[in-house]
Short mmCIF file of N, CA and C in Angstrom, two decimals:
data_model
loop_
_atom_site.label_atom_id
_atom_site.label_comp_id
_atom_site.label_asym_id
_atom_site.label_seq_id
_atom_site.Cartn_x
_atom_site.Cartn_y
_atom_site.Cartn_z
N PHE A 1 0.81 -1.21 0.00
CA PHE A 1 0.00 0.00 0.00
C PHE A 1 0.85 1.27 0.00
N ASP A 2 2.16 1.13 -0.12
CA ASP A 2 3.02 2.32 -0.11
C ASP A 2 2.96 3.02 -1.47
N ARG A 3 3.54 4.21 -1.52
CA ARG A 3 3.46 5.03 -2.74
C ARG A 3 4.14 4.38 -3.93
N PHE A 4 5.14 3.56 -3.70
CA PHE A 4 5.82 2.91 -4.81
C PHE A 4 4.96 1.79 -5.40
N HIS A 5 4.36 0.99 -4.53
CA HIS A 5 3.51 -0.10 -5.00
C HIS A 5 2.18 0.41 -5.57
N LEU A 6 1.75 1.59 -5.16
CA LEU A 6 0.50 2.15 -5.68
C LEU A 6 0.68 2.81 -7.04
N ASP A 7 1.92 3.08 -7.42
CA ASP A 7 2.22 3.72 -8.70
C ASP A 7 2.25 2.65 -9.79
N ASP A 8 1.28 2.69 -10.71
CA ASP A 8 1.19 1.69 -11.77
C ASP A 8 2.38 1.73 -12.72
N GLU A 9 3.11 2.84 -12.72
CA GLU A 9 4.25 2.97 -13.62
C GLU A 9 5.53 2.36 -13.05
N ILE A 10 5.51 2.00 -11.78
CA ILE A 10 6.68 1.37 -11.16
C ILE A 10 6.41 -0.12 -11.07
N PRO A 11 7.22 -0.93 -11.75
CA PRO A 11 7.01 -2.38 -11.69
C PRO A 11 7.11 -2.90 -10.25
N LYS A 12 6.30 -3.91 -9.94
CA LYS A 12 6.28 -4.47 -8.59
C LYS A 12 7.67 -4.90 -8.14
N ILE A 13 8.45 -5.47 -9.03
CA ILE A 13 9.79 -5.93 -8.67
C ILE A 13 10.68 -4.76 -8.23
N VAL A 14 10.49 -3.59 -8.85
CA VAL A 14 11.25 -2.40 -8.48
C VAL A 14 10.77 -1.87 -7.13
N SER A 15 9.46 -1.83 -6.94
CA SER A 15 8.90 -1.40 -5.65
C SER A 15 9.40 -2.29 -4.52
N ASN A 16 9.40 -3.59 -4.76
CA ASN A 16 9.89 -4.53 -3.74
C ASN A 16 11.36 -4.28 -3.43
N GLN A 17 12.16 -4.00 -4.46
CA GLN A 17 13.58 -3.75 -4.27
C GLN A 17 13.81 -2.48 -3.47
N ILE A 18 13.02 -1.45 -3.72
CA ILE A 18 13.14 -0.20 -2.96
C ILE A 18 12.93 -0.48 -1.47
N LYS A 19 11.89 -1.22 -1.15
CA LYS A 19 11.60 -1.53 0.26
C LYS A 19 12.66 -2.44 0.85
N ARG A 20 13.14 -3.39 0.08
CA ARG A 20 14.19 -4.30 0.54
C ARG A 20 15.45 -3.51 0.91
N GLU A 21 15.85 -2.59 0.03
CA GLU A 21 17.04 -1.78 0.29
C GLU A 21 16.82 -0.84 1.47
N TRP A 22 15.59 -0.37 1.64
CA TRP A 22 15.25 0.49 2.76
C TRP A 22 15.59 -0.22 4.07
N VAL A 23 15.17 -1.48 4.17
CA VAL A 23 15.44 -2.26 5.38
C VAL A 23 16.93 -2.61 5.48
N TYR A 24 17.54 -2.99 4.37
CA TYR A 24 18.97 -3.31 4.39
C TYR A 24 19.79 -2.13 4.90
N ASN A 25 19.34 -0.92 4.61
CA ASN A 25 20.07 0.26 5.08
C ASN A 25 20.12 0.34 6.60
N PHE A 26 19.15 -0.25 7.28
CA PHE A 26 19.23 -0.32 8.74
C PHE A 26 20.43 -1.17 9.13
N PHE A 27 20.55 -2.32 8.53
CA PHE A 27 21.64 -3.24 8.87
C PHE A 27 23.00 -2.71 8.44
N ASN A 28 23.00 -1.83 7.46
CA ASN A 28 24.25 -1.21 7.00
C ASN A 28 24.57 0.07 7.76
N GLY A 29 23.73 0.42 8.77
CA GLY A 29 23.98 1.60 9.58
C GLY A 29 23.68 2.91 8.87
N LYS A 30 22.88 2.86 7.80
CA LYS A 30 22.59 4.07 7.03
C LYS A 30 21.22 4.67 7.33
N ARG A 31 20.31 3.90 7.96
CA ARG A 31 18.96 4.42 8.18
C ARG A 31 18.34 3.71 9.37
N GLY A 32 17.82 4.49 10.29
CA GLY A 32 17.09 3.93 11.41
C GLY A 32 17.94 3.68 12.64
N ASP A 33 17.26 3.68 13.78
CA ASP A 33 17.92 3.48 15.07
C ASP A 33 17.50 2.19 15.75
N TYR A 34 16.27 1.74 15.50
CA TYR A 34 15.75 0.51 16.09
C TYR A 34 14.96 -0.24 15.04
N LEU A 35 15.04 -1.56 15.09
CA LEU A 35 14.21 -2.40 14.24
C LEU A 35 13.55 -3.43 15.14
N LEU A 36 12.23 -3.35 15.24
CA LEU A 36 11.46 -4.31 16.02
C LEU A 36 10.94 -5.38 15.08
N VAL A 37 11.04 -6.63 15.48
CA VAL A 37 10.60 -7.73 14.64
C VAL A 37 9.61 -8.60 15.42
N ALA A 38 8.49 -8.90 14.79
CA ALA A 38 7.51 -9.83 15.36
C ALA A 38 7.71 -11.15 14.62
N SER A 39 7.96 -12.21 15.38
CA SER A 39 8.20 -13.50 14.74
C SER A 39 7.72 -14.63 15.63
N LYS A 40 7.62 -15.79 15.00
CA LYS A 40 7.34 -17.03 15.72
C LYS A 40 8.24 -18.08 15.09
N GLY A 41 9.14 -18.62 15.89
CA GLY A 41 10.12 -19.54 15.34
C GLY A 41 10.96 -18.81 14.31
N GLN A 42 11.05 -19.38 13.14
CA GLN A 42 11.83 -18.77 12.05
C GLN A 42 11.00 -17.87 11.14
N GLU A 43 9.68 -17.82 11.39
CA GLU A 43 8.81 -17.02 10.52
C GLU A 43 8.67 -15.59 11.04
N ILE A 44 8.98 -14.64 10.17
CA ILE A 44 8.82 -13.22 10.51
C ILE A 44 7.39 -12.82 10.15
N TYR A 45 6.69 -12.30 11.15
CA TYR A 45 5.31 -11.85 10.94
C TYR A 45 5.24 -10.38 10.54
N GLY A 46 6.19 -9.59 11.01
CA GLY A 46 6.19 -8.18 10.69
C GLY A 46 7.38 -7.49 11.31
N PHE A 47 7.57 -6.24 10.93
CA PHE A 47 8.66 -5.45 11.52
C PHE A 47 8.31 -3.97 11.50
N LEU A 48 9.03 -3.22 12.30
CA LEU A 48 8.86 -1.78 12.40
C LEU A 48 10.24 -1.15 12.51
N LEU A 49 10.53 -0.21 11.62
CA LEU A 49 11.80 0.51 11.62
C LEU A 49 11.56 1.88 12.24
N LEU A 50 12.35 2.22 13.24
CA LEU A 50 12.16 3.45 14.00
C LEU A 50 13.40 4.34 13.88
N ILE A 51 13.17 5.62 13.64
CA ILE A 51 14.23 6.63 13.61
C ILE A 51 14.02 7.57 14.78
N ILE A 52 15.09 7.88 15.50
CA ILE A 52 15.03 8.88 16.57
C ILE A 52 15.69 10.14 16.05
N ASP A 53 14.94 11.23 16.07
CA ASP A 53 15.44 12.52 15.59
C ASP A 53 15.09 13.57 16.63
N ASN A 54 16.08 13.90 17.45
CA ASN A 54 15.88 14.83 18.57
C ASN A 54 14.79 14.30 19.49
N LYS A 55 13.68 15.02 19.60
CA LYS A 55 12.60 14.60 20.49
C LYS A 55 11.52 13.79 19.78
N ASN A 56 11.80 13.40 18.54
CA ASN A 56 10.82 12.67 17.74
C ASN A 56 11.25 11.23 17.52
N ALA A 57 10.30 10.32 17.67
CA ALA A 57 10.47 8.94 17.23
C ALA A 57 9.61 8.83 15.97
N ILE A 58 10.24 8.45 14.88
CA ILE A 58 9.54 8.38 13.60
C ILE A 58 9.41 6.92 13.18
N ILE A 59 8.17 6.49 12.99
CA ILE A 59 7.94 5.16 12.43
C ILE A 59 8.21 5.30 10.95
N ASP A 60 9.37 4.83 10.56
CA ASP A 60 9.85 5.02 9.19
C ASP A 60 9.29 3.99 8.23
N LEU A 61 9.13 2.78 8.71
CA LEU A 61 8.63 1.71 7.85
C LEU A 61 8.02 0.64 8.74
N ILE A 62 6.85 0.18 8.36
CA ILE A 62 6.21 -0.92 9.08
C ILE A 62 5.61 -1.85 8.03
N ALA A 63 5.76 -3.14 8.27
CA ALA A 63 5.21 -4.12 7.34
C ALA A 63 4.76 -5.34 8.12
N VAL A 64 3.66 -5.92 7.65
CA VAL A 64 3.14 -7.16 8.24
C VAL A 64 2.94 -8.16 7.10
N ASN A 65 3.41 -9.37 7.32
CA ASN A 65 3.26 -10.46 6.36
C ASN A 65 1.79 -10.58 5.96
N LYS A 66 1.54 -10.75 4.68
CA LYS A 66 0.17 -10.86 4.18
C LYS A 66 -0.64 -11.91 4.93
N THR A 67 0.00 -13.01 5.31
CA THR A 67 -0.71 -14.09 5.99
C THR A 67 -1.08 -13.73 7.42
N GLN A 68 -0.49 -12.67 7.96
CA GLN A 68 -0.73 -12.29 9.35
C GLN A 68 -1.53 -11.00 9.51
N ARG A 69 -1.87 -10.37 8.42
CA ARG A 69 -2.61 -9.11 8.51
C ARG A 69 -3.97 -9.35 9.15
N GLY A 70 -4.38 -8.40 9.98
CA GLY A 70 -5.65 -8.52 10.69
C GLY A 70 -5.54 -9.26 12.01
N ASN A 71 -4.33 -9.68 12.37
CA ASN A 71 -4.13 -10.41 13.62
C ASN A 71 -3.53 -9.56 14.73
N GLY A 72 -3.43 -8.26 14.51
CA GLY A 72 -2.93 -7.37 15.56
C GLY A 72 -1.42 -7.20 15.61
N ILE A 73 -0.70 -7.71 14.61
CA ILE A 73 0.76 -7.62 14.61
C ILE A 73 1.21 -6.16 14.54
N GLY A 74 0.64 -5.40 13.61
CA GLY A 74 1.00 -3.98 13.48
C GLY A 74 0.71 -3.22 14.76
N ARG A 75 -0.44 -3.47 15.35
CA ARG A 75 -0.81 -2.82 16.61
C ARG A 75 0.19 -3.17 17.71
N GLU A 76 0.60 -4.43 17.79
CA GLU A 76 1.57 -4.85 18.81
C GLU A 76 2.92 -4.19 18.61
N LEU A 77 3.37 -4.08 17.37
CA LEU A 77 4.65 -3.42 17.10
C LEU A 77 4.60 -1.95 17.53
N ILE A 78 3.52 -1.28 17.19
CA ILE A 78 3.37 0.13 17.57
C ILE A 78 3.24 0.25 19.08
N SER A 79 2.50 -0.64 19.72
CA SER A 79 2.36 -0.62 21.17
C SER A 79 3.71 -0.80 21.85
N CYS A 80 4.55 -1.65 21.29
CA CYS A 80 5.89 -1.85 21.84
C CYS A 80 6.68 -0.55 21.80
N VAL A 81 6.56 0.20 20.72
CA VAL A 81 7.23 1.51 20.64
C VAL A 81 6.68 2.43 21.71
N LEU A 82 5.36 2.48 21.84
CA LEU A 82 4.74 3.39 22.82
C LEU A 82 5.16 3.05 24.25
N LYS A 83 5.33 1.77 24.56
CA LYS A 83 5.70 1.34 25.90
C LYS A 83 7.19 1.51 26.18
N ASN A 84 7.99 1.61 25.14
CA ASN A 84 9.44 1.64 25.31
C ASN A 84 10.09 2.85 24.63
N ILE A 85 9.41 3.97 24.71
CA ILE A 85 9.92 5.18 24.07
C ILE A 85 11.28 5.54 24.69
N PRO A 86 12.28 5.76 23.84
CA PRO A 86 13.59 6.16 24.37
C PRO A 86 13.50 7.46 25.16
N LYS A 87 14.34 7.58 26.16
CA LYS A 87 14.37 8.78 27.01
C LYS A 87 14.60 10.02 26.16
N GLY A 88 13.84 11.06 26.46
CA GLY A 88 13.97 12.33 25.75
C GLY A 88 13.04 12.49 24.56
N VAL A 89 12.39 11.40 24.14
CA VAL A 89 11.46 11.47 23.01
C VAL A 89 10.09 11.91 23.52
N SER A 90 9.54 12.94 22.89
CA SER A 90 8.23 13.43 23.31
C SER A 90 7.16 13.32 22.23
N ASN A 91 7.55 12.99 21.01
CA ASN A 91 6.59 12.86 19.91
C ASN A 91 6.84 11.57 19.15
N ILE A 92 5.76 10.96 18.70
CA ILE A 92 5.87 9.83 17.79
C ILE A 92 5.17 10.23 16.51
N ILE A 93 5.90 10.12 15.43
CA ILE A 93 5.42 10.58 14.12
C ILE A 93 5.38 9.40 13.17
N VAL A 94 4.35 9.38 12.35
CA VAL A 94 4.24 8.36 11.31
C VAL A 94 3.60 8.99 10.08
N GLY A 95 3.97 8.50 8.93
CA GLY A 95 3.35 8.94 7.69
C GLY A 95 2.85 7.73 6.93
N THR A 96 1.75 7.89 6.25
CA THR A 96 1.22 6.81 5.41
C THR A 96 0.42 7.44 4.29
N GLN A 97 0.07 6.64 3.32
CA GLN A 97 -0.72 7.11 2.19
C GLN A 97 -2.19 7.16 2.57
N LEU A 98 -2.90 8.20 2.13
CA LEU A 98 -4.34 8.28 2.39
C LEU A 98 -5.07 7.08 1.80
N GLU A 99 -4.53 6.54 0.70
CA GLU A 99 -5.15 5.38 0.06
C GLU A 99 -4.98 4.11 0.89
N ASN A 100 -4.07 4.13 1.84
CA ASN A 100 -3.83 2.98 2.70
C ASN A 100 -4.82 3.02 3.87
N ILE A 101 -6.04 2.73 3.55
CA ILE A 101 -7.16 2.88 4.49
C ILE A 101 -6.95 2.07 5.76
N SER A 102 -6.44 0.84 5.64
CA SER A 102 -6.25 0.02 6.84
C SER A 102 -5.20 0.61 7.77
N SER A 103 -4.12 1.17 7.22
CA SER A 103 -3.10 1.79 8.07
C SER A 103 -3.63 3.06 8.73
N VAL A 104 -4.32 3.87 7.97
CA VAL A 104 -4.89 5.10 8.53
C VAL A 104 -5.84 4.74 9.67
N ALA A 105 -6.68 3.74 9.46
CA ALA A 105 -7.63 3.30 10.50
C ALA A 105 -6.88 2.79 11.73
N LEU A 106 -5.82 2.02 11.53
CA LEU A 106 -5.03 1.51 12.65
C LEU A 106 -4.43 2.65 13.45
N TYR A 107 -3.78 3.58 12.78
CA TYR A 107 -3.16 4.69 13.50
C TYR A 107 -4.18 5.52 14.26
N LYS A 108 -5.32 5.77 13.65
CA LYS A 108 -6.38 6.53 14.33
C LYS A 108 -6.90 5.76 15.54
N ALA A 109 -7.08 4.45 15.40
CA ALA A 109 -7.59 3.62 16.51
C ALA A 109 -6.63 3.62 17.69
N ILE A 110 -5.34 3.71 17.42
CA ILE A 110 -4.34 3.73 18.48
C ILE A 110 -4.29 5.10 19.15
N GLY A 111 -4.76 6.14 18.45
CA GLY A 111 -4.78 7.48 19.03
C GLY A 111 -3.98 8.52 18.28
N PHE A 112 -3.37 8.14 17.15
CA PHE A 112 -2.66 9.12 16.33
C PHE A 112 -3.66 10.07 15.71
N LYS A 113 -3.26 11.32 15.56
CA LYS A 113 -4.11 12.35 14.96
C LYS A 113 -3.41 12.90 13.72
N PRO A 114 -4.15 13.07 12.63
CA PRO A 114 -3.54 13.67 11.43
C PRO A 114 -3.16 15.12 11.71
N ILE A 115 -1.96 15.50 11.27
CA ILE A 115 -1.54 16.89 11.45
C ILE A 115 -1.35 17.60 10.12
N ASN A 116 -1.14 16.84 9.04
CA ASN A 116 -1.09 17.44 7.72
C ASN A 116 -1.24 16.37 6.65
N ASN A 117 -1.50 16.82 5.45
CA ASN A 117 -1.60 15.93 4.30
C ASN A 117 -0.61 16.42 3.25
N THR A 118 0.07 15.50 2.64
CA THR A 118 0.97 15.84 1.55
C THR A 118 0.66 14.93 0.37
N VAL A 119 1.10 15.34 -0.78
CA VAL A 119 0.92 14.55 -1.99
C VAL A 119 2.31 14.21 -2.52
N ASN A 120 2.55 12.95 -2.81
CA ASN A 120 3.79 12.51 -3.42
C ASN A 120 3.54 12.29 -4.90
N LEU A 121 4.36 12.93 -5.72
CA LEU A 121 4.22 12.77 -7.15
C LEU A 121 5.48 12.13 -7.71
N HIS A 122 5.33 11.26 -8.67
CA HIS A 122 6.47 10.63 -9.34
C HIS A 122 6.47 11.09 -10.78
N LEU A 123 7.63 11.47 -11.30
CA LEU A 123 7.78 11.82 -12.70
C LEU A 123 8.44 10.66 -13.42
N HIS A 124 7.75 10.13 -14.40
CA HIS A 124 8.28 8.99 -15.17
C HIS A 124 8.67 9.51 -16.55
N SER A 125 9.86 9.13 -16.96
CA SER A 125 10.27 9.56 -18.31
C SER A 125 10.74 8.39 -19.14
#
């Protein structure tokens, strides 16, 4: 449901690679401060990438395995952040696409409030 996968001009394989590299950048020390993983045994159910920027904790990327959606995994990952906010952080920020109705509903149900709307445009040549 992210902006890359919603863009019909970006092939799914490219969108997947963008997200894959996004997560790899955490392991390479280039992006993010914490990575929370929900798993059972060897199966990963979901993850949440968190960036700390001054007094802000930013949910940079969250994903839940298709087979586990609707089981509360995303809510649990976000709840873990809320319960374990690093010292000095006073705001938790998240961005999502308006078209991602399930994510918007989840964030609102947890208590997040919209503060602004932006439009992302892609130029294809």
